[in-house]
Coordinates of C-alpha atoms in Angstrom, one line a residue:
M1427 CA -0.1 0.1 -0.1
A1428 CA 1.4 3.5 -0.9
D1429 CA 2.2 5.8 1.8
I1430 CA -0.4 8.3 2.4
I1431 CA 1.1 10.8 5.2
Q1432 CA 2.8 13.7 3.8
L1433 CA 4.2 17.1 5.0
L1434 CA 2.0 20.2 4.8
P1435 CA 3.2 22.9 2.7
D1436 CA 4.3 26.1 4.6
H1437 CA 1.5 28.4 3.3
V1438 CA -1.0 25.7 4.2
A1439 CA 0.6 25.2 7.5
N1440 CA 0.7 28.9 8.1
Q1441 CA -3.2 29.1 7.2
I1442 CA -4.0 26.4 9.6
A1443 CA -2.0 28.3 12.3
A1444 CA -3.9 31.6 11.4
G1445 CA -7.1 29.9 12.7
E1446 CA -5.8 29.9 16.2
V1447 CA -3.9 33.1 16.2
V1448 CA -6.0 35.3 14.0
Q1449 CA -9.8 34.9 14.7
R1450 CA -10.9 38.5 13.8
P1451 CA -9.2 41.9 13.1
A1452 CA -9.1 42.3 17.0
S1453 CA -6.5 39.5 17.0
V1454 CA -4.2 41.4 14.5
V1455 CA -4.4 44.4 16.7
K1456 CA -3.5 42.5 19.9
E1457 CA -0.5 40.8 18.2
L1458 CA 0.9 44.1 16.6
L1459 CA 0.5 46.2 19.7
E1460 CA 2.3 43.4 21.8
N1461 CA 5.1 43.5 19.3
A1462 CA 5.4 47.4 19.3
I1463 CA 5.6 47.2 23.3
D1464 CA 8.4 44.4 23.3
A1465 CA 10.3 46.7 20.8
G1466 CA 10.7 49.4 23.6
A1467 CA 8.2 52.0 21.9
T1468 CA 7.1 55.0 23.9
S1469 CA 4.4 56.3 21.4
I1470 CA 2.2 53.8 19.5
K1471 CA -0.6 54.6 16.8
L1472 CA -3.4 52.2 15.8
I1473 CA -5.3 53.2 12.5
V1474 CA -8.1 51.1 11.4
K1475 CA -10.6 51.5 8.6
D1476 CA -13.5 49.2 8.0
A1477 CA -13.2 47.8 11.6
G1478 CA -10.2 46.2 10.6
K1479 CA -11.4 44.4 7.4
T1480 CA -9.8 47.0 5.2
L1481 CA -6.8 48.1 7.2
V1482 CA -5.1 47.5 10.5
Q1483 CA -1.8 49.6 10.9
V1484 CA 0.2 49.9 13.8
I1485 CA 3.1 52.6 13.8
D1486 CA 5.7 52.6 16.7
N1487 CA 8.9 54.4 17.6
G1488 CA 10.5 51.3 18.9
K1489 CA 14.0 50.0 18.4
G1490 CA 13.2 48.7 14.7
M1491 CA 14.8 45.9 12.9
S1492 CA 17.6 45.2 10.6
A1493 CA 16.9 44.0 6.9
T1494 CA 17.6 40.5 7.8
D1495 CA 15.7 40.2 10.9
A1496 CA 12.8 42.0 9.1
R1497 CA 12.6 39.2 6.4
L1498 CA 13.1 36.6 9.2
S1499 CA 10.2 37.8 11.5
F1500 CA 7.8 36.3 8.9
E1501 CA 9.1 33.1 9.1
R1502 CA 7.2 30.2 11.5
H1503 CA 8.6 29.9 14.9
A1504 CA 11.1 32.8 14.6
T1505 CA 11.4 35.1 17.8
S1506 CA 13.8 36.8 19.4
K1507 CA 12.6 36.0 22.9
I1508 CA 13.3 32.3 23.4
R1509 CA 16.5 30.6 23.1
S1510 CA 15.8 27.4 25.1
A1511 CA 12.8 25.7 26.8
E1512 CA 13.7 27.2 30.0
D1513 CA 13.0 30.5 28.8
L1514 CA 9.3 29.7 28.8
F1515 CA 9.3 29.8 32.5
Q1516 CA 11.0 33.4 32.8
L1517 CA 8.9 35.3 30.2
N1518 CA 8.8 39.1 30.7
T1519 CA 7.8 39.8 27.2
K1520 CA 4.4 39.6 25.1
G1521 CA 5.1 37.6 22.2
F1522 CA 7.2 34.5 22.1
R1523 CA 5.6 31.8 19.9
G1524 CA 7.0 33.3 16.8
E1525 CA 3.8 32.6 14.8
A1526 CA 1.8 35.9 14.7
L1527 CA 3.5 37.5 11.7
A1528 CA 3.7 34.4 9.7
S1529 CA 0.0 33.8 10.4
I1530 CA -1.1 37.4 9.5
A1531 CA 0.9 37.3 6.5
A1532 CA -0.8 34.0 5.3
I1533 CA -4.2 35.5 5.1
A1534 CA -3.6 39.1 4.4
H1535 CA -1.6 41.6 2.4
V1536 CA 1.1 43.1 4.8
E1537 CA 3.3 46.0 4.0
L1538 CA 6.3 46.5 6.9
K1539 CA 8.5 49.6 7.0
T1540 CA 11.2 49.3 9.7
K1541 CA 14.4 51.3 10.6
Q1542 CA 17.0 51.4 13.5
E1543 CA 18.3 54.3 15.1
T1544 CA 21.8 53.4 14.0
D1545 CA 20.8 52.9 10.3
E1546 CA 20.7 55.5 7.9
V1547 CA 17.8 54.0 5.8
G1548 CA 15.3 51.3 6.5
T1549 CA 13.7 48.3 5.0
V1550 CA 10.2 47.8 3.4
I1551 CA 8.9 44.3 2.8
V1552 CA 5.6 43.5 1.0
I1553 CA 4.1 40.0 1.4
E1554 CA 0.8 38.6 -0.1
G1555 CA -0.5 35.4 1.2
S1556 CA 2.7 34.1 2.4
T1557 CA 4.6 35.2 -0.9
V1558 CA 7.2 38.1 -0.6
T1559 CA 6.6 40.2 -3.3
E1560 CA 9.0 43.0 -2.5
Q1561 CA 11.9 43.7 -0.4
D1562 CA 13.7 47.1 -0.9
I1563 CA 15.3 49.9 0.9
V1564 CA 13.0 53.1 2.0
V1565 CA 13.5 56.0 3.7
T1566 CA 11.3 55.7 7.1
P1567 CA 11.4 57.3 10.7
N1568 CA 12.9 55.4 13.5
G1569 CA 10.8 52.3 14.4
T1570 CA 8.2 50.1 12.9
S1571 CA 5.2 50.6 10.7
I1572 CA 3.1 47.5 9.7
A1573 CA -0.1 47.6 7.8
V1574 CA -2.4 44.6 7.3
K1575 CA -4.5 45.0 4.5
N1576 CA -7.7 43.0 3.1
L1577 CA -7.9 40.5 5.9
F1578 CA -8.9 37.1 5.0
F1579 CA -8.9 38.0 1.1
N1580 CA -7.6 34.3 0.1
I1581 CA -10.2 32.6 2.5
P1582 CA -13.5 34.1 1.8
A1583 CA -15.2 31.4 4.3
R1584 CA -13.7 33.1 7.0
R1585 CA -14.2 36.5 6.0
N1586 CA -18.1 35.7 5.6
F1587 CA -17.7 34.7 9.2
L1588 CA -16.8 38.0 10.3
K1589 CA -19.5 40.1 12.3
S1590 CA -20.9 43.8 11.2
N1591 CA -18.4 46.7 11.6
T1592 CA -20.2 47.6 14.8
V1593 CA -19.3 44.3 16.5
E1594 CA -15.9 44.0 15.0
L1595 CA -14.9 47.4 16.1
R1596 CA -16.1 46.9 19.6
H1597 CA -13.6 44.1 19.7
I1598 CA -10.9 46.1 18.6
F1599 CA -11.7 48.5 21.2
D1600 CA -11.8 46.0 23.8
E1601 CA -8.1 44.8 22.6
F1602 CA -7.0 48.5 22.6
H1603 CA -8.3 49.1 26.1
R1604 CA -6.5 46.2 27.6
V1605 CA -3.1 47.0 26.2
A1606 CA -3.4 50.5 27.0
L1607 CA -4.6 49.9 30.8
A1608 CA -1.5 47.5 31.0
H1609 CA 1.2 50.2 29.9
P1610 CA -0.2 53.7 31.3
T1611 CA 3.5 55.0 30.6
I1612 CA 3.3 54.4 27.0
S1613 CA 1.2 57.0 25.1
F1614 CA -1.5 55.5 22.5
A1615 CA -3.6 56.9 19.7
L1616 CA -6.5 55.2 17.7
Y1617 CA -7.7 56.5 14.6
N1618 CA -11.1 54.9 13.1
N1619 CA -11.9 55.9 9.4
G1620 CA -9.5 58.8 9.5
S1621 CA -11.1 60.3 12.7
E1622 CA -9.2 60.3 16.0
T1623 CA -11.2 58.0 18.8
F1624 CA -8.7 58.0 21.5
N1625 CA -5.5 60.1 22.4
L1626 CA -4.1 58.7 25.5
P1627 CA -0.7 60.5 26.8
N1628 CA 2.0 59.0 29.1
S1629 CA 0.4 58.8 32.4
N1630 CA -0.3 56.8 35.7
L1631 CA -3.1 54.1 35.8
R1632 CA -5.7 56.4 37.4
Q1633 CA -5.4 58.9 34.7
R1634 CA -5.3 56.4 32.0
I1635 CA -8.7 54.8 33.2
V1636 CA -10.1 58.3 33.6
N1637 CA -8.9 59.1 29.8
I1638 CA -10.7 56.0 28.4
F1639 CA -13.7 55.7 30.6
G1640 CA -14.4 59.3 31.0
N1641 CA -14.0 62.0 33.6
K1642 CA -16.9 60.7 35.9
T1643 CA -14.7 57.6 36.6
N1644 CA -12.4 59.3 38.9
E1645 CA -14.9 59.5 41.6
K1646 CA -15.9 55.9 41.2
L1647 CA -12.3 54.3 42.1
V1648 CA -11.0 53.0 45.5
P1649 CA -7.3 52.2 45.3
V1650 CA -6.0 48.7 46.3
E1651 CA -2.4 48.1 47.5
E1652 CA -1.0 45.0 49.0
E1653 CA 2.6 43.6 49.0
T1654 CA 3.6 40.1 50.0
E1655 CA 6.6 37.8 49.3
I1656 CA 4.3 35.6 46.9
L1657 CA 1.9 38.5 45.4
T1658 CA 1.9 42.0 44.8
I1659 CA -1.5 44.0 44.0
S1660 CA -1.9 47.6 43.0
G1661 CA -4.9 49.3 41.0
F1662 CA -8.2 50.1 41.7
V1663 CA -11.9 48.7 42.2
G1664 CA -15.1 50.6 41.6
K1665 CA -17.3 51.7 44.2
P1666 CA -20.5 49.4 44.8
E1667 CA -23.3 52.0 44.2
F1668 CA -21.7 52.4 40.6
A1669 CA -21.6 48.6 39.8
K1670 CA -23.1 48.0 36.2
K1671 CA -25.0 45.3 34.8
T1672 CA -22.4 44.6 32.4
R1673 CA -18.9 43.0 32.9
G1674 CA -17.1 45.5 30.6
E1675 CA -15.1 47.3 33.0
Q1676 CA -13.4 44.1 34.7
Y1677 CA -9.5 44.2 33.9
F1678 CA -6.9 41.7 35.5
F1679 CA -3.1 42.1 34.7
V1680 CA -0.7 39.6 35.5
N1681 CA 2.9 41.0 35.0
D1682 CA 1.4 43.6 32.6
R1683 CA -0.4 41.0 30.5
F1684 CA -4.2 40.9 30.4
I1685 CA -5.8 37.7 31.6
K1686 CA -9.3 36.2 32.0
S1687 CA -9.9 34.2 35.1
A1688 CA -13.1 33.1 36.6
Y1689 CA -11.5 31.9 39.7
L1690 CA -10.1 35.3 40.6
N1691 CA -13.1 37.0 39.6
H1692 CA -15.0 35.0 42.1
A1693 CA -12.4 36.2 44.8
I1694 CA -13.5 39.9 43.7
S1695 CA -17.2 38.9 43.9
S1696 CA -16.9 37.6 47.3
A1697 CA -15.1 40.7 48.5
F1698 CA -18.1 42.7 47.5
E1699 CA -20.7 40.4 49.1
G1700 CA -23.5 42.2 50.6
L1701 CA -22.6 45.6 48.9
L1702 CA -24.1 45.0 45.6
K1703 CA -27.4 45.1 44.1
N1704 CA -28.6 41.9 42.4
G1705 CA -27.6 41.3 38.8
T1706 CA -24.8 43.9 38.9
H1707 CA -21.0 43.3 38.7
P1708 CA -18.3 45.2 40.2
S1709 CA -15.7 47.2 38.2
Y1710 CA -11.9 46.6 38.7
F1711 CA -8.5 47.5 37.2
L1712 CA -6.0 45.5 39.1
N1713 CA -2.4 44.7 38.5
L1714 CA -0.9 41.4 39.9
Y1715 CA 2.9 40.9 39.9
V1716 CA 4.2 37.4 40.8
N1717 CA 7.3 35.5 40.0
P1718 CA 7.2 34.4 36.2
Q1719 CA 8.3 31.0 37.4
T1720 CA 5.0 30.6 39.2
I1721 CA 2.8 30.7 36.1
D1722 CA 2.5 29.2 32.8
I1723 CA 1.4 31.3 30.0
N1724 CA 1.8 28.7 27.2
I1725 CA -1.5 27.1 27.8
H1726 CA -3.8 29.1 25.4
P1727 CA -3.0 30.5 21.8
T1728 CA -4.2 33.8 22.6
K1729 CA -2.3 33.9 25.7
T1730 CA -5.4 35.2 27.9
E1731 CA -5.4 32.3 30.2
I1732 CA -2.7 31.5 32.6
K1733 CA -1.9 28.7 35.1
F1734 CA -1.0 29.5 38.7
D1735 CA 1.1 27.2 40.9
D1736 CA -0.8 28.1 44.0
E1737 CA -4.1 29.8 43.3
H1738 CA -5.8 29.3 46.6
T1739 CA -3.3 31.5 47.9
L1740 CA -3.9 34.2 45.3
Y1741 CA -7.5 33.8 46.0
A1742 CA -7.4 34.4 49.6
L1743 CA -4.7 37.4 49.2
L1744 CA -6.5 39.0 46.4
R1745 CA -9.9 38.9 48.4
S1746 CA -8.6 40.3 51.6
A1747 CA -6.7 43.1 50.0
V1748 CA -10.1 44.2 48.4
K1749 CA -12.2 43.8 51.2
H1750 CA -9.5 45.9 53.4
S1751 CA -9.6 48.7 50.8
L1752 CA -13.2 48.8 50.8
G1753 CA -13.1 49.1 54.4
Q1754 CA -10.3 51.3 54.9
F1755 CA -12.1 54.0 52.6
N1756 CA -15.4 53.6 54.5
I1757 CA -17.0 52.1 51.5
A1758 CA -18.0 48.9 53.7
P1759 CA -19.0 48.6 57.2
V1760 CA -16.1 47.7 59.7
L1761 CA -16.0 47.0 63.3
D1762 CA -13.5 49.1 65.4
F1763 CA -13.2 48.0 69.1
E1764 CA -10.8 50.5 70.0
R1765 CA -13.0 53.5 70.4
D1766 CA -16.7 54.1 70.5
S1767 CA -17.8 57.3 68.7
S1768 CA -20.8 57.7 70.6
L1769 CA -18.5 58.6 73.5
D1770 CA -16.8 61.6 71.6
T1771 CA -17.3 65.1 72.8
P1772 CA -19.6 67.2 70.5
Y1773 CA -17.7 70.1 68.8
T1774 CA -19.9 72.7 70.4
F1775 CA -18.5 71.5 74.0
N1776 CA -14.9 71.5 73.2
N1777 CA -13.1 73.5 75.7
K1778 CA -16.1 74.3 78.1
V1779 CA -15.9 73.6 82.0
S1780 CA -18.9 71.6 83.1
N1781 CA -21.0 72.6 85.7
T1782 CA -21.1 70.5 89.1
P1783 CA -24.7 69.8 90.2
T1784 CA -25.4 71.0 94.0
I1785 CA -28.3 69.7 96.3
E1786 CA -30.1 72.1 98.5
V1787 CA -32.0 70.6 101.4
D1788 CA -34.7 72.4 103.7
R1789 CA -33.0 71.6 107.3
S1790 CA -36.0 73.6 109.2
F1791 CA -38.4 71.1 107.5
N1792 CA -40.3 68.8 110.2
P1793 CA -43.1 66.7 108.9
F1794 CA -44.5 66.2 112.6
T1795 CA -45.1 69.5 113.3
E1796 CA -48.7 71.0 112.9
D1797 CA -47.8 74.2 111.1
A1798 CA -46.1 72.4 108.4
K1799 CA -47.1 73.5 104.9
P1800 CA -47.8 70.2 103.2
R1801 CA -50.0 69.1 106.3
Q1802 CA -51.9 72.6 106.0
R1803 CA -52.2 71.9 102.3
S1804 CA -53.7 68.5 102.7
V1805 CA -56.2 69.8 105.1
S1806 CA -57.4 72.5 102.9
M1807 CA -57.8 69.8 100.5
A1808 CA -59.8 67.7 102.6
S1809 CA -61.7 70.7 103.6
S1810 CA -62.7 71.3 100.0
Y1811 CA -64.0 68.1 99.4
K1812 CA -66.2 68.1 102.4
K1813 CA -67.8 71.3 101.2
E1814 CA -68.9 69.3 97.9
D1815 CA -72.9 69.7 97.9
T1816 CA -74.3 66.1 97.8
T1817 CA -78.0 66.8 98.3
G1818 CA -80.5 65.6 95.5
W1819 CA -78.4 62.6 94.8
E1820 CA -81.7 60.8 94.4
S1821 CA -82.3 62.7 91.0
L1822 CA -79.2 61.1 89.3
Y1823 CA -81.1 57.9 89.1
V1824 CA -84.3 59.3 87.4
G1825 CA -85.1 58.1 84.2
L1826 CA -82.4 55.5 84.4
E1827 CA -84.2 52.7 83.3
S1828 CA -85.7 54.5 80.2
K1829 CA -82.2 55.3 79.0
G1830 CA -81.3 51.4 79.4
T1831 CA -84.1 50.4 77.2
K1832 CA -83.0 53.0 74.6
N1833 CA -79.6 51.9 74.6
T1834 CA -80.6 48.1 74.4
Q1835 CA -82.6 49.2 71.3
D1836 CA -79.7 51.0 70.0
F1837 CA -77.3 47.8 70.3
S1838 CA -80.0 45.5 68.8
E1839 CA -80.3 47.5 65.8
V1840 CA -76.4 47.8 65.2
H1841 CA -76.3 44.1 65.6
F1842 CA -79.1 43.2 63.1
E1843 CA -77.4 45.8 60.6
S1844 CA -74.4 44.1 60.7
D1845 CA -75.8 40.5 60.2
E1846 CA -77.6 41.5 57.1
T1847 CA -74.4 43.1 55.6
T1848 CA -72.4 39.8 56.4
I1849 CA -75.3 37.6 54.8
S1850 CA -75.5 39.7 51.6
A1851 CA -71.8 39.4 51.1
F1852 CA -71.6 35.6 51.3
N1853 CA -75.0 34.8 49.7
D1854 CA -75.0 37.2 46.7
E1855 CA -73.5 34.8 44.1
S1856 CA -73.6 37.1 41.4
K1857 CA -71.4 39.9 43.2
V1858 CA -68.5 37.3 44.3
D1859 CA -68.1 36.1 40.7
Q1860 CA -67.9 39.3 39.1
A1861 CA -65.3 40.6 42.1
Q1862 CA -63.1 37.1 41.6
T1863 CA -62.6 36.9 37.8
T1864 CA -58.7 36.7 38.5
Y1865 CA -56.3 35.5 41.2
Q1866 CA -52.7 36.2 41.9
L1867 CA -50.6 33.3 42.8
H1868 CA -47.5 33.6 44.6
N1869 CA -47.1 37.2 43.3
K1870 CA -45.8 35.5 40.0
Y1871 CA -48.8 33.8 38.2
I1872 CA -52.4 35.2 37.2
V1873 CA -55.0 32.5 37.3
S1874 CA -58.3 33.2 35.4
T1875 CA -61.2 31.0 34.5
I1876 CA -62.3 30.1 30.9
K1877 CA -65.0 28.2 29.7
S1878 CA -63.2 25.1 29.1
G1879 CA -61.3 25.5 32.4
M1880 CA -58.6 27.4 33.9
L1881 CA -55.9 29.9 32.5
V1882 CA -52.5 30.6 34.4
I1883 CA -50.3 33.6 33.1
D1884 CA -47.0 34.4 33.8
Q1885 CA -47.2 38.0 34.7
H1886 CA -43.4 38.9 34.0
R1887 CA -43.5 37.4 30.5
A1888 CA -46.8 38.7 29.6
H1889 CA -46.1 41.9 30.6
Q1890 CA -42.9 41.7 28.3
R1891 CA -44.9 40.8 25.3
I1892 CA -47.3 43.7 25.8
L1893 CA -44.5 46.5 26.5
Y1894 CA -42.5 44.9 23.4
E1895 CA -45.4 45.3 20.7
D1896 CA -46.3 48.7 22.1
F1897 CA -42.8 50.0 21.6
L1898 CA -42.3 48.1 18.3
R1899 CA -45.4 49.7 17.1
N1900 CA -44.2 53.4 18.4
M1901 CA -40.8 53.2 16.6
T1902 CA -42.4 51.7 13.3
I1903 CA -45.2 54.5 13.1
K1904 CA -42.7 56.8 14.6
E1905 CA -45.3 58.5 17.0
G1906 CA -43.7 57.8 20.3
V1907 CA -45.3 60.1 23.3
S1908 CA -42.7 62.0 25.4
Q1909 CA -42.9 63.6 28.7
Q1910 CA -40.7 66.7 29.0
L1911 CA -38.3 66.8 32.0
L1912 CA -38.3 69.9 34.4
F1913 CA -34.7 69.2 34.8
P1914 CA -32.6 67.3 32.1
L1915 CA -30.9 64.3 33.1
Q1916 CA -27.0 64.2 32.9
L1917 CA -25.7 60.5 32.3
H1918 CA -22.1 59.6 32.0
F1919 CA -20.8 56.7 29.7
S1920 CA -17.7 55.5 28.4
T1921 CA -16.6 56.5 24.8
Q1922 CA -17.6 53.1 23.6
E1923 CA -21.0 53.0 25.1
I1924 CA -21.6 56.5 23.6
D1925 CA -21.0 55.2 20.3
I1926 CA -23.7 52.7 20.7
I1927 CA -26.3 55.1 22.2
K1928 CA -25.4 57.5 19.0
E1929 CA -26.2 54.5 16.8
L1930 CA -29.4 53.8 18.6
K1931 CA -30.3 57.6 18.9
E1932 CA -33.1 57.4 16.1
D1933 CA -34.9 54.7 17.3
L1934 CA -34.7 55.8 21.0
E1935 CA -36.4 59.0 19.8
H1936 CA -39.1 57.3 18.2
T1937 CA -40.0 55.8 21.4
G1938 CA -40.3 58.9 23.2
F1939 CA -36.5 59.7 24.2
V1940 CA -35.5 63.6 23.5
F1941 CA -31.6 63.8 23.5
S1942 CA -30.7 67.7 24.1
N1943 CA -26.9 67.1 24.2
L1944 CA -24.4 64.2 23.2
K1945 CA -20.7 64.8 24.4
K1946 CA -17.8 62.3 24.3
D1947 CA -18.5 61.1 27.6
S1948 CA -22.1 62.2 28.6
I1949 CA -25.4 62.6 27.2
E1950 CA -28.1 64.9 28.5
I1951 CA -32.1 63.9 28.2
S1952 CA -34.7 66.3 28.3
G1953 CA -37.8 64.1 27.5
V1954 CA -38.7 60.4 28.2
P1955 CA -41.3 58.3 27.1
V1956 CA -44.6 58.5 29.3
S1957 CA -44.5 54.9 30.3
I1958 CA -41.0 55.0 31.6
P1959 CA -40.2 56.7 35.2
E1960 CA -37.4 59.1 35.3
S1961 CA -35.5 57.0 37.9
E1962 CA -35.6 54.1 35.3
V1963 CA -33.9 55.7 32.5
S1964 CA -30.2 55.0 33.4
I1965 CA -31.2 51.6 34.2
I1966 CA -32.7 51.0 30.7
L1967 CA -29.9 52.6 29.0
E1968 CA -27.4 50.4 30.6
Q1969 CA -29.5 47.2 30.0
L1970 CA -29.8 48.3 26.3
I1971 CA -25.9 48.7 25.9
S1972 CA -25.6 45.3 27.5
D1973 CA -27.9 43.6 25.3
V1974 CA -26.1 45.2 22.3
E1975 CA -22.6 44.2 23.4
N1976 CA -23.4 40.5 24.7
E1977 CA -25.9 39.5 22.1
V1978 CA -23.3 40.3 19.3
P1979 CA -25.7 40.8 16.5
D1980 CA -24.8 40.1 12.9
S1981 CA -25.5 42.2 9.8
N1982 CA -29.1 40.9 10.0
F1983 CA -29.8 42.3 12.9
S1984 CA -32.6 44.8 13.7
A1985 CA -31.8 47.7 16.0
T1986 CA -35.6 48.4 16.4
D1987 CA -36.3 44.8 17.4
L1988 CA -33.3 44.6 19.8
L1989 CA -34.0 48.0 21.2
A1990 CA -38.1 46.9 21.9
K1991 CA -36.8 43.8 23.5
S1992 CA -34.4 45.4 26.0
M1993 CA -36.9 48.1 26.9
A1994 CA -39.5 45.5 27.5
K1995 CA -37.2 43.4 29.6
S1996 CA -36.4 46.5 31.6
L1997 CA -39.8 47.8 32.2
A1998 CA -41.8 44.5 32.7
I1999 CA -43.6 43.7 36.1
R2000 CA -41.1 41.5 38.1
T2001 CA -41.9 38.3 39.9
G2002 CA -42.8 39.2 43.2
Q2003 CA -45.0 42.2 42.5
T2004 CA -48.5 42.3 44.0
L2005 CA -51.0 43.4 41.5
K2006 CA -54.5 44.8 42.3
K2007 CA -57.7 43.2 40.7
E2008 CA -58.0 46.0 38.3
E2009 CA -54.1 45.5 37.3
Q2010 CA -54.7 41.8 36.9
E2011 CA -57.5 42.0 34.4
H2012 CA -56.2 44.8 32.4
L2013 CA -52.8 42.7 31.9
V2014 CA -55.0 39.6 30.8
N2015 CA -56.9 41.8 28.4
K2016 CA -53.9 43.5 27.0
L2017 CA -52.1 40.1 26.4
F2018 CA -54.9 38.7 24.3
A2019 CA -55.1 41.9 22.4
C2020 CA -51.3 41.3 21.2
K2021 CA -50.5 39.7 17.9
E2022 CA -48.6 36.9 19.4
P2023 CA -49.8 36.5 23.0
N2024 CA -48.6 32.9 23.3
V2025 CA -44.7 33.8 23.7
S2026 CA -42.7 36.6 25.3
P2027 CA -40.2 38.4 23.2
T2028 CA -37.4 35.9 23.9
N2029 CA -39.8 33.0 22.6
R2030 CA -40.8 31.7 26.0
T2031 CA -44.4 30.7 26.9
T2032 CA -46.6 33.4 28.5
F2033 CA -49.4 31.3 29.8
I2034 CA -50.9 27.8 29.9
T2035 CA -54.5 26.3 30.0
M2036 CA -55.6 23.5 32.0
S2037 CA -59.3 22.0 31.0
V2038 CA -61.9 20.8 33.7
D2039 CA -61.0 17.2 32.2
E2040 CA -57.4 17.4 33.1
L2041 CA -58.5 18.8 36.7
D2042 CA -60.8 15.8 37.1
K2043 CA -58.1 13.4 36.1
K2044 CA -55.9 14.9 39.1
F2045 CA -58.7 13.6 41.4
I2046 CA -59.0 10.2 40.3

């Protein structure tokens, strides 16, 4: 039998490797930014067009490469960070696999310009699908500029799987934020379709967080500092009252490398136990510094997952450090046994001399003397009682019998009236049936009778369906009724969240929202839909942003539909809410006036029916 196993050609192997390293344009952004940092750059620019599908370019002022290194960097497993296997456990750099540039060059058009400070001219290399089409001398500034164009041009199936520009751009922003937060001492700039989106100067971590997420973030941060032999922690956590429904502002950095760890995230959540509302998540920006020998980075192609030698110790240290910071800055209640604040001297009594109380005694008082004043007073009081006229006491009893008879008649009349009322309440069957058409069960279900049996409605899902169709109708016919606010609402969001609101602004206005001002990090709302309370506006917008980010809609997604679903989910009656009889009946009537009363907007059953026959079978 002939041999059937053969070695893959390099260009095919590179395309397969690209499937692990390059999943979307954001993957290219991550690899190129990390290479720029490893090159010692102090200023990095990221240029993106069409959400990275047309162009991703990174320009840095690092040390650059020689002509030989520039050519060799696109070969597989070519790296300057690893010399032996032992170096894998002493990593202090970002990229070390040697697959990033080779994988990117296999699926895109790449143009590299690089120059070292000691050289007079630089090198330009052009690669198309792993094939070098040009290598020449070029005049270029110190550092490296690498442009990745037409991503997945030779793999159309992978290109078709990319999401819409909005979603892909959000992933690029996420990667940009992760790298920028890990290195606040490096200045970063991001240009999207020719316009500047971020310009982050050289700063400290707190200023970097504020520059990315808005000026309002500064008052939300609580510093966390802890240094031990095993672990050094520095960074910030958000105050509990500013916790969000999304997990967007959660960043762990281990040795300046962004990681994801559900285990360490649980440590933060347990430190905030009892301080957060249901359904909200704390914000944190924490740098963890450990010995590189105690971690293994090389367990995932994207290097976002790390294996720790002693996770339990890190969990305990991280939890206690966050809990200590929350207590130290009076965010969480603490017990202090050293002093009692109730014993402190009030400010108004400082430097005042206290008056010593004195007791005065009448030493001449003798209770046994006849001329004592209390004795005289008692005699006079007794004499006054004796002077009371008691003549004609018999007249007090005149007519007593007639009064008693009248009172008896009054009581009997009251008794009979009460009996009649009680009897009519229980015996008038028509009134009973009219008053009890619906029942609320456990403040969750509404039970109603129908001809064939019984109807059980989930009040939360049913109200979602009612609100969803109302909002969808208002947005379709563009006739949302707005209620003007006496004082406009000022809400603060990050730049990324503001962009989402801008995209949905037109649909929101059709529901009744009125935006008087949209800034880079805040919005001003002067009108809201009539059905929405003013206090719920920020919650609704946060939920809407969360839905847009987490549902990851594709190009066929309808912003109007998602907006109607999100608002209905935020405003629907909750499980556990007591409803009056009129509210129950109104909910039932509105539900069956909907076009699709059977399911909620998320395709979950809103009601079930049970016939009399089914009930009868239960008693067999």
